[in-house]
Amino acid sequence: MKVLVVGGGGREHALCASLARREDVDHLFAAPGNAGMAEMATLIPISAGDVEGLVEFAERESIDLTVVGPEAPLVAGLADEMTLRGLPVFGPTSDAARLEGSKAWAKDLCRRHGIPTAGSEEFEAFDAAMAYVEQLEPPIVVKVDGLAAGKGVTVAEDHHQAEQALRGALVNKVFGEAGLKVLVEEYLTGMEVSALALTDGMTVRPLALAQDFKRAMDGNRGQNTGGMGAFSPLPFVGGDIEARITVDILEAVGRALRDEGVEFRGVLFAGVMLTDAGPRVLEFNCRFGDPETQVILPRLTSDLAGALRACTNGTLADHELTWTPQACVGVVVASAGYPGPVQAGRPIAGLASAAEVDGVQVFHSGTSVRDGQVVTSGGRVLTVTALGSDQEEARARAYEACSRIRFDGITYRRDIARVTGGVRIEGTA
């Protein structure tokens, strides 16, 4: 089987690593890929946003399965174009990708079908939004409607912060078209988890639950980021709660999409808050999470390639997903300044030594090769993951590996998965 993975981050590296373990995947391509993916895949110099270039490559190479990592090419219609040309693609059409591409649309879908979620109001005018916000008690959650690379959510601690968020989106247009509409959402308190599932449009197969850490600094302080670490499984989530997430949220949204004539084949990803009233949806994504994928896939013992291919042809009911009981902890190694501007091109040392730690895999995110040397090329540089017999062993291994990696400006959180039983994260995805 020839497989093309679209993207160049840690999520795509983890996908490549899992796919490469299968004997029936005889040729693996990555577009554009990164320095780590080059060890197991042929890198193709086509950007993830070049829809026509990717489709032409898949046609020319007779690709048997294209797996789309990032959300932007899905919203731009990559799956639509590949489907039109008879190319098997794992990922929803642009119509179905509205589940992530428009928070307002997703929220309305939840309301229409009784899927438990936080209450919210939508606004396109700054004055109207401010008039509403001034009636609320902080914290106040402000979300831009469209895709904002993980930067479009503000949990305002006071009315001034809420005003800044609204002014930035609706007046200063800092998010462009993505911020022309905003949601002011109910603030939920509880434990936040990431719930992912594969679907072929009929069958929904949940993946192992994970929890990620979004704040830049220890103690869940600092700015929101794309994610600074994650772990799986979640020992504090019982089987009854997990079943409710599957039935009331993942299967329910799959059924809601189907009832409205929206064919969704790909990953359903719900950010879920475990509140005293039960699980509540914070938001949906239509792709694998990053860094959640880096701690979920190392625990998968069944055939990923077969399951993804089954999603493209409607046979997922024939595939069961199985998991190792081992724990997996992932720590994101970043460049100083992230999530703001960072300096690229800094040589990375110690990668081979880190990979020698038992159970460790180092997934590349923001890396490239310059004159034979792996160098930094982005804010999130690596995700260092480790399997262990339990969460503490996996965590110790991951941090031992992190200590062996060196580059100018290296930074990472020291408290990923430190608290057995989960970390209380208040706010929203």
Coordinates of C-alpha atoms in Angstrom, one line a residue, residues 24 47 54 62 97 113 132 175 205 238 245 251 341 379-380 392 404:
D24 CA 1.5 -3.8 4.0
S47 CA 2.9 22.4 1.2
L54 CA -1.3 17.2 -3.5
S62 CA -1.4 6.0 -7.6
A97 CA -15.1 20.2 8.2
H113 CA -29.6 17.5 18.4
Y132 CA -23.8 41.4 26.6
F175 CA -7.9 37.1 13.0
R205 CA -14.7 3.8 16.9
G238 CA -14.1 5.7 34.9
I245 CA -18.5 10.6 26.2
E251 CA -21.8 8.8 18.5
P341 CA 7.9 34.8 17.7
G379 CA 7.9 27.2 18.0
R380 CA 7.0 23.7 19.0
E392 CA 5.0 7.8 36.7
R404 CA 19.5 14.8 26.9

